[in-house]
mmCIF file of C-alpha atoms in Angstrom:
data_model
loop_
_atom_site.group_PDB
_atom_site.id
_atom_site.type_symbol
_atom_site.label_atom_id
_atom_site.label_comp_id
_atom_site.label_asym_id
_atom_site.label_seq_id
_atom_site.Cartn_x
_atom_site.Cartn_y
_atom_site.Cartn_z
ATOM 1 C CA MET A 105 -18.393 -1.252 -38.569
ATOM 2 C CA ASN A 106 -15.959 -0.293 -35.819
ATOM 3 C CA LYS A 107 -18.161 1.973 -33.668
ATOM 4 C CA ILE A 108 -21.789 1.160 -32.866
ATOM 5 C CA GLY A 109 -24.270 3.002 -30.679
ATOM 6 C CA LEU A 110 -26.292 0.522 -28.636
ATOM 7 C CA ILE A 111 -29.667 2.039 -27.702
ATOM 8 C CA ALA A 112 -30.399 -0.230 -24.759
ATOM 9 C CA GLY A 113 -33.763 -0.966 -23.195
ATOM 10 C CA GLU A 114 -34.765 -3.562 -20.605
ATOM 11 C CA GLY A 115 -33.613 -7.130 -20.304
ATOM 12 C CA ARG A 116 -30.722 -9.307 -21.448
ATOM 13 C CA PHE A 117 -30.846 -8.464 -25.168
ATOM 14 C CA PRO A 118 -28.493 -5.427 -24.891
ATOM 15 C CA PHE A 119 -25.950 -7.503 -22.948
ATOM 16 C CA LEU A 120 -25.881 -10.254 -25.554
ATOM 17 C CA PHE A 121 -25.492 -7.773 -28.388
ATOM 18 C CA ALA A 122 -22.656 -5.941 -26.624
ATOM 19 C CA GLN A 123 -20.786 -9.195 -26.007
ATOM 20 C CA ALA A 124 -21.210 -10.394 -29.592
ATOM 21 C CA ALA A 125 -20.256 -7.027 -31.108
ATOM 22 C CA LYS A 126 -17.091 -6.711 -29.026
ATOM 23 C CA MET A 127 -16.072 -10.260 -29.960
ATOM 24 C CA ARG A 128 -16.138 -9.072 -33.567
ATOM 25 C CA GLY A 129 -13.961 -6.068 -32.834
ATOM 26 C CA ALA A 130 -16.635 -3.370 -32.626
ATOM 27 C CA PHE A 131 -16.362 -0.444 -30.207
ATOM 28 C CA VAL A 132 -19.709 -0.373 -28.405
ATOM 29 C CA SER A 133 -21.082 2.908 -27.069
ATOM 30 C CA GLY A 134 -24.020 2.241 -24.776
ATOM 31 C CA PHE A 135 -26.953 4.653 -24.621
ATOM 32 C CA ALA A 136 -28.851 3.591 -21.518
ATOM 33 C CA PHE A 137 -32.033 4.873 -19.914
ATOM 34 C CA LEU A 138 -32.320 5.845 -16.267
ATOM 35 C CA LYS A 139 -34.651 3.629 -14.193
ATOM 36 C CA LEU A 140 -34.967 1.230 -17.149
ATOM 37 C CA THR A 141 -31.682 -0.194 -18.459
ATOM 38 C CA ASP A 142 -29.800 -2.568 -16.158
ATOM 39 C CA LYS A 143 -26.873 -0.691 -14.586
ATOM 40 C CA LYS A 144 -24.634 -3.740 -15.074
ATOM 41 C CA LEU A 145 -24.530 -2.948 -18.806
ATOM 42 C CA LYS A 146 -21.686 -0.538 -18.009
ATOM 43 C CA LYS A 147 -19.343 -3.525 -17.647
ATOM 44 C CA TYR A 148 -20.220 -4.876 -21.090
ATOM 45 C CA VAL A 149 -19.705 -1.781 -23.250
ATOM 46 C CA ASP A 150 -16.691 0.394 -24.017
ATOM 47 C CA GLU A 151 -18.421 3.569 -22.849
ATOM 48 C CA ILE A 152 -21.882 4.416 -21.594
ATOM 49 C CA PHE A 153 -24.129 7.467 -21.596
ATOM 50 C CA TRP A 154 -27.194 7.733 -19.359
ATOM 51 C CA LEU A 155 -30.291 9.684 -20.322
ATOM 52 C CA ASN A 156 -34.033 9.788 -19.771
ATOM 53 C CA VAL A 157 -36.288 7.902 -22.176
ATOM 54 C CA GLY A 158 -37.803 11.103 -23.596
ATOM 55 C CA GLU A 159 -34.506 12.867 -24.346
ATOM 56 C CA LEU A 160 -34.276 12.396 -28.114
ATOM 57 C CA ASN A 161 -32.323 15.617 -28.684
ATOM 58 C CA LYS A 162 -29.692 14.554 -26.151
ATOM 59 C CA LEU A 163 -29.435 11.114 -27.756
ATOM 60 C CA LEU A 164 -28.833 12.589 -31.201
ATOM 61 C CA GLU A 165 -26.338 15.118 -29.860
ATOM 62 C CA LEU A 166 -24.348 12.373 -28.128
ATOM 63 C CA PHE A 167 -24.214 10.394 -31.363
ATOM 64 C CA LYS A 168 -22.878 13.466 -33.182
ATOM 65 C CA GLN A 169 -20.340 14.388 -30.499
ATOM 66 C CA ASN A 170 -18.944 10.867 -30.501
ATOM 67 C CA ARG A 171 -19.039 10.478 -34.294
ATOM 68 C CA ILE A 172 -21.205 7.382 -34.213
ATOM 69 C CA GLU A 173 -22.836 6.596 -37.544
ATOM 70 C CA LYS A 174 -24.384 3.194 -36.814
ATOM 71 C CA ALA A 175 -26.944 2.272 -34.176
ATOM 72 C CA ILE A 176 -28.881 -0.730 -32.977
ATOM 73 C CA MET A 177 -31.967 -0.971 -30.769
ATOM 74 C CA ALA A 178 -31.918 -3.836 -28.270
ATOM 75 C CA GLY A 179 -34.200 -4.394 -25.310
ATOM 76 C CA LYS A 180 -37.724 -3.285 -24.570
ATOM 77 C CA ILE A 181 -38.735 0.297 -23.860
ATOM 78 C CA PRO A 182 -42.315 0.030 -22.528
ATOM 79 C CA LYS A 183 -44.675 2.174 -24.578
ATOM 80 C CA VAL A 184 -46.860 2.570 -21.507
ATOM 81 C CA LEU A 185 -44.321 5.211 -20.410
ATOM 82 C CA LEU A 186 -45.960 7.560 -22.917
ATOM 83 C CA PHE A 187 -49.042 7.646 -20.719
ATOM 84 C CA ASN A 188 -47.184 8.249 -17.475
ATOM 85 C CA PRO A 189 -47.670 11.872 -16.307
ATOM 86 C CA CYS A 190 -44.103 11.794 -14.929
ATOM 87 C CA PHE A 191 -42.679 10.983 -18.372
ATOM 88 C CA LYS A 192 -40.480 13.934 -19.370
ATOM 89 C CA ARG A 193 -40.246 14.699 -23.073
ATOM 90 C CA ASP A 194 -37.945 17.110 -24.845
ATOM 91 C CA THR A 195 -38.796 19.124 -27.958
ATOM 92 C CA GLY A 196 -37.334 16.412 -30.184
ATOM 93 C CA ILE A 197 -39.588 13.630 -28.953
ATOM 94 C CA ASN A 198 -42.606 15.976 -28.802
ATOM 95 C CA SER A 199 -42.057 16.970 -32.429
ATOM 96 C CA LEU A 200 -41.780 13.326 -33.437
ATOM 97 C CA LEU A 201 -44.949 12.363 -31.536
ATOM 98 C CA ASP A 202 -46.847 15.229 -33.174
ATOM 99 C CA LYS A 203 -45.918 13.963 -36.643
ATOM 100 C CA VAL A 204 -46.822 10.276 -36.322
ATOM 101 C CA VAL A 205 -50.293 9.256 -37.480
ATOM 102 C CA ASP A 206 -50.823 7.038 -34.425
ATOM 103 C CA LYS A 207 -48.982 5.666 -31.393
ATOM 104 C CA LYS A 208 -48.578 2.099 -32.647
ATOM 105 C CA ASP A 209 -45.150 0.533 -32.093
ATOM 106 C CA ASN A 210 -44.277 0.430 -35.775
ATOM 107 C CA SER A 211 -45.306 4.060 -36.308
ATOM 108 C CA LEU A 212 -43.219 5.307 -33.378
ATOM 109 C CA LEU A 213 -40.165 3.167 -34.080
ATOM 110 C CA SER A 214 -40.237 3.901 -37.815
ATOM 111 C CA ALA A 215 -40.326 7.616 -37.009
ATOM 112 C CA ILE A 216 -37.302 7.232 -34.723
ATOM 113 C CA ALA A 217 -35.465 5.233 -37.400
ATOM 114 C CA ASP A 218 -36.245 7.951 -39.969
ATOM 115 C CA LYS A 219 -34.996 10.638 -37.585
ATOM 116 C CA LEU A 220 -31.748 8.754 -37.024
ATOM 117 C CA GLU A 221 -31.320 8.426 -40.784
ATOM 118 C CA GLU A 222 -31.912 12.171 -41.234
ATOM 119 C CA GLU A 223 -29.027 12.729 -38.833
ATOM 120 C CA GLY A 224 -26.760 10.392 -40.805
ATOM 121 C CA ILE A 225 -27.131 7.430 -38.439
ATOM 122 C CA GLU A 226 -27.875 4.003 -39.911
ATOM 123 C CA LEU A 227 -30.124 1.791 -37.788
ATOM 124 C CA LEU A 228 -28.924 -1.797 -38.081
ATOM 125 C CA ASP A 229 -30.937 -5.008 -38.109
ATOM 126 C CA SER A 230 -31.617 -6.081 -34.499
ATOM 127 C CA THR A 231 -30.185 -9.530 -35.238
ATOM 128 C CA THR A 232 -26.775 -8.107 -36.214
ATOM 129 C CA PHE A 233 -24.122 -10.427 -34.696
ATOM 130 C CA LEU A 234 -26.924 -12.498 -33.142
ATOM 131 C CA SER A 235 -28.341 -14.512 -36.041
ATOM 132 C CA HIS A 236 -27.263 -17.693 -34.202
ATOM 133 C CA LEU A 237 -29.944 -16.915 -31.598
ATOM 134 C CA LEU A 238 -32.763 -16.983 -34.166
ATOM 135 C CA ALA A 239 -35.109 -19.928 -33.732
ATOM 136 C CA ILE A 240 -35.108 -22.605 -36.422
ATOM 137 C CA LYS A 241 -38.094 -24.827 -37.192
ATOM 138 C CA GLU A 242 -37.992 -27.519 -34.510
ATOM 139 C CA THR A 243 -39.305 -28.724 -31.174
ATOM 140 C CA LEU A 244 -36.940 -27.241 -28.601
ATOM 141 C CA SER A 245 -38.323 -28.953 -25.507
ATOM 142 C CA LYS A 246 -38.371 -32.615 -24.534
ATOM 143 C CA ARG A 247 -42.146 -32.719 -24.772
ATOM 144 C CA GLU A 248 -43.939 -32.503 -28.102
ATOM 145 C CA PRO A 249 -47.320 -30.767 -28.173
ATOM 146 C CA SER A 250 -50.328 -33.081 -28.181
ATOM 147 C CA THR A 251 -52.687 -33.266 -31.162
ATOM 148 C CA SER A 252 -55.147 -30.855 -29.544
ATOM 149 C CA GLU A 253 -52.311 -28.484 -28.609
ATOM 150 C CA TRP A 254 -51.084 -28.465 -32.224
ATOM 151 C CA GLU A 255 -54.623 -27.528 -33.279
ATOM 152 C CA ASP A 256 -54.535 -24.612 -30.841
ATOM 153 C CA ILE A 257 -51.077 -23.598 -32.097
ATOM 154 C CA TYR A 258 -52.189 -23.276 -35.711
ATOM 155 C CA PHE A 259 -55.466 -21.672 -34.687
ATOM 156 C CA GLY A 260 -53.523 -19.100 -32.662
ATOM 157 C CA LYS A 261 -50.835 -18.616 -35.313
ATOM 158 C CA ASP A 262 -53.254 -17.166 -37.853
ATOM 159 C CA LEU A 263 -54.715 -14.725 -35.343
ATOM 160 C CA ALA A 264 -51.305 -13.773 -33.922
ATOM 161 C CA LYS A 265 -50.085 -12.993 -37.441
ATOM 162 C CA ARG A 266 -53.078 -10.739 -38.044
ATOM 163 C CA MET A 267 -52.730 -8.990 -34.687
ATOM 164 C CA SER A 268 -49.026 -8.435 -35.315
ATOM 165 C CA ASP A 269 -49.729 -7.104 -38.807
ATOM 166 C CA LEU A 270 -52.227 -4.651 -37.295
ATOM 167 C CA ASP A 271 -49.455 -3.668 -34.836
ATOM 168 C CA ILE A 272 -51.613 -4.499 -31.834
ATOM 169 C CA GLY A 273 -49.322 -7.136 -30.322
ATOM 170 C CA GLN A 274 -47.347 -10.270 -31.156
ATOM 171 C CA SER A 275 -48.858 -12.856 -28.805
ATOM 172 C CA VAL A 276 -52.164 -14.612 -28.256
ATOM 173 C CA VAL A 277 -53.226 -17.054 -25.543
ATOM 174 C CA VAL A 278 -55.467 -19.914 -26.679
ATOM 175 C CA LYS A 279 -57.282 -22.878 -25.161
ATOM 176 C CA ASP A 280 -59.571 -25.293 -27.011
ATOM 177 C CA LYS A 281 -59.603 -22.935 -30.025
ATOM 178 C CA ALA A 282 -60.842 -20.037 -27.920
ATOM 179 C CA ILE A 283 -58.866 -16.805 -27.674
ATOM 180 C CA LEU A 284 -58.318 -15.946 -24.019
ATOM 181 C CA ALA A 285 -55.962 -12.987 -24.367
ATOM 182 C CA ILE A 286 -54.378 -10.828 -27.039
ATOM 183 C CA GLU A 287 -51.219 -8.900 -26.264
ATOM 184 C CA ALA A 288 -51.581 -5.129 -26.390
ATOM 185 C CA ILE A 289 -49.582 -2.338 -24.760
ATOM 186 C CA GLU A 290 -49.002 -4.365 -21.566
ATOM 187 C CA GLY A 291 -46.571 -6.792 -23.259
ATOM 188 C CA THR A 292 -46.293 -10.560 -23.666
ATOM 189 C CA ASP A 293 -45.722 -11.524 -20.025
ATOM 190 C CA ALA A 294 -48.773 -9.629 -18.769
ATOM 191 C CA ALA A 295 -50.931 -11.023 -21.599
ATOM 192 C CA VAL A 296 -49.821 -14.561 -20.714
ATOM 193 C CA ARG A 297 -50.735 -14.039 -17.060
ATOM 194 C CA ARG A 298 -54.118 -12.613 -18.031
ATOM 195 C CA GLY A 299 -54.871 -15.515 -20.370
ATOM 196 C CA GLY A 300 -53.642 -18.003 -17.801
ATOM 197 C CA ARG A 301 -56.097 -16.729 -15.191
ATOM 198 C CA LEU A 302 -58.943 -17.388 -17.613
ATOM 199 C CA ALA A 303 -57.665 -20.787 -18.756
ATOM 200 C CA GLN A 304 -56.825 -21.841 -15.176
ATOM 201 C CA ARG A 305 -54.391 -24.350 -16.702
ATOM 202 C CA GLY A 306 -53.304 -25.781 -20.061
ATOM 203 C CA ALA A 307 -53.198 -22.606 -22.183
ATOM 204 C CA VAL A 308 -51.222 -22.368 -25.429
ATOM 205 C CA VAL A 309 -49.195 -19.202 -26.062
ATOM 206 C CA VAL A 310 -48.381 -18.251 -29.656
ATOM 207 C CA LYS A 311 -45.974 -15.410 -30.510
ATOM 208 C CA MET A 312 -45.527 -14.269 -34.123
ATOM 209 C CA SER A 313 -43.894 -11.431 -36.034
ATOM 210 C CA SER A 314 -45.672 -9.192 -38.493
ATOM 211 C CA PRO A 315 -45.760 -10.400 -42.125
ATOM 212 C CA ARG A 316 -44.091 -7.037 -42.842
ATOM 213 C CA GLN A 317 -41.699 -7.185 -39.895
ATOM 214 C CA ASP A 318 -38.966 -4.544 -39.946
ATOM 215 C CA MET A 319 -36.032 -6.460 -38.501
ATOM 216 C CA ARG A 320 -34.457 -3.251 -37.207
ATOM 217 C CA PHE A 321 -36.813 -3.074 -34.247
ATOM 218 C CA ASP A 322 -39.514 -4.780 -32.178
ATOM 219 C CA ILE A 323 -38.645 -8.287 -33.341
ATOM 220 C CA PRO A 324 -40.109 -11.125 -31.249
ATOM 221 C CA VAL A 325 -37.841 -12.097 -28.345
ATOM 222 C CA VAL A 326 -38.372 -14.898 -25.820
ATOM 223 C CA GLY A 327 -36.254 -16.248 -22.985
ATOM 224 C CA PRO A 328 -36.327 -17.532 -19.411
ATOM 225 C CA GLN A 329 -38.636 -14.714 -18.282
ATOM 226 C CA THR A 330 -41.162 -15.767 -20.940
ATOM 227 C CA ILE A 331 -41.098 -19.333 -19.632
ATOM 228 C CA ARG A 332 -41.476 -18.118 -16.047
ATOM 229 C CA SER A 333 -44.609 -16.248 -17.117
ATOM 230 C CA LEU A 334 -45.981 -19.453 -18.679
ATOM 231 C CA ILE A 335 -45.214 -21.361 -15.483
ATOM 232 C CA LYS A 336 -47.083 -18.799 -13.360
ATOM 233 C CA ALA A 337 -50.000 -18.972 -15.789
ATOM 234 C CA LYS A 338 -49.949 -22.810 -15.748
ATOM 235 C CA ALA A 339 -49.675 -22.707 -19.555
ATOM 236 C CA LYS A 340 -48.427 -25.825 -21.351
ATOM 237 C CA VAL A 341 -47.158 -24.665 -24.750
ATOM 238 C CA LEU A 342 -45.107 -21.831 -26.231
ATOM 239 C CA ALA A 343 -45.057 -21.596 -30.032
ATOM 240 C CA ILE A 344 -42.767 -19.068 -31.724
ATOM 241 C CA GLU A 345 -41.907 -18.164 -35.291
ATOM 242 C CA ALA A 346 -38.837 -19.771 -36.824
ATOM 243 C CA GLY A 347 -36.414 -17.359 -38.493
ATOM 244 C CA LYS A 348 -37.981 -14.284 -36.895
ATOM 245 C CA THR A 349 -37.717 -14.879 -33.125
ATOM 246 C CA LEU A 350 -34.617 -14.424 -30.977
ATOM 247 C CA ILE A 351 -34.231 -16.866 -28.093
ATOM 248 C CA ILE A 352 -32.327 -15.301 -25.207
ATOM 249 C CA ASP A 353 -30.458 -17.660 -22.846
ATOM 250 C CA ARG A 354 -31.837 -20.685 -24.685
ATOM 251 C CA LYS A 355 -30.442 -23.406 -22.382
ATOM 252 C CA GLU A 356 -31.940 -21.848 -19.259
ATOM 253 C CA ALA A 357 -35.273 -21.198 -20.979
ATOM 254 C CA ILE A 358 -35.575 -24.805 -22.151
ATOM 255 C CA ARG A 359 -34.404 -26.160 -18.789
ATOM 256 C CA LEU A 360 -37.217 -24.249 -17.086
ATOM 257 C CA ALA A 361 -39.732 -25.469 -19.679
ATOM 258 C CA ASP A 362 -38.657 -29.109 -19.411
ATOM 259 C CA ASN A 363 -38.856 -29.014 -15.610
ATOM 260 C CA LYS A 364 -42.538 -28.092 -15.862
ATOM 261 C CA GLY A 365 -43.433 -30.196 -18.909
ATOM 262 C CA ILE A 366 -43.966 -27.150 -21.127
ATOM 263 C CA ALA A 367 -43.662 -27.799 -24.863
ATOM 264 C CA VAL A 368 -41.691 -25.180 -26.813
ATOM 265 C CA VAL A 369 -41.823 -25.239 -30.608
ATOM 266 C CA ALA A 370 -40.633 -23.002 -33.434
ATOM 267 C CA ILE A 371 -42.920 -23.187 -36.454
#
């Protein structure tokens, strides 16, 4: 596994993968998206190629030219871009979009994975080199959830699992066993803010993977930005799924949570 193509979206995830892969002797080729991927990624990879989000043909051609046979997806690429009139799409992405039965995350990402495979490119598990960042079953924060908060956690867990299985979203916001918000195309942070406005304070946020989660893409990821969203929403609990959720910059995330008395648990 000497050469890996890192298809890099938003956030810290691509940086952490690049660091871990290089520590294990891999040559990391970054495939970054203009106006989306952090420009600092250039310093963390061995080489970098910049393209627009909708340039699938160019992406595949670059993989071929550089003889890259393994790829990984790390970082978020907002699906809302599909509905932006300024979003430029090449014939490759248009053909793929015409073939999918719907525009759900799993449908789109599975189609991209299949296309990569057709071109002789293996899409690796998103946790490759990063399994140490997966949450284990524990309370991560200083504060344990209260009895009523645990009731909200397990109430929200069942619904979050169903919503994730339907490929609607991974997160729900709960208070007193009432659902205040369900994540959709806007993403976790926006759903948390929306639920927080309704709760006013004390909401419980639950984030779960699909029971049929494909670990190659769209796995649950949380980090300091997630906690900041909870703080803004005056939420009091974050519950995530053990064994299926990556925690980015764990120490900073938990420091932020502890400073505001937010309970963080992996269940």
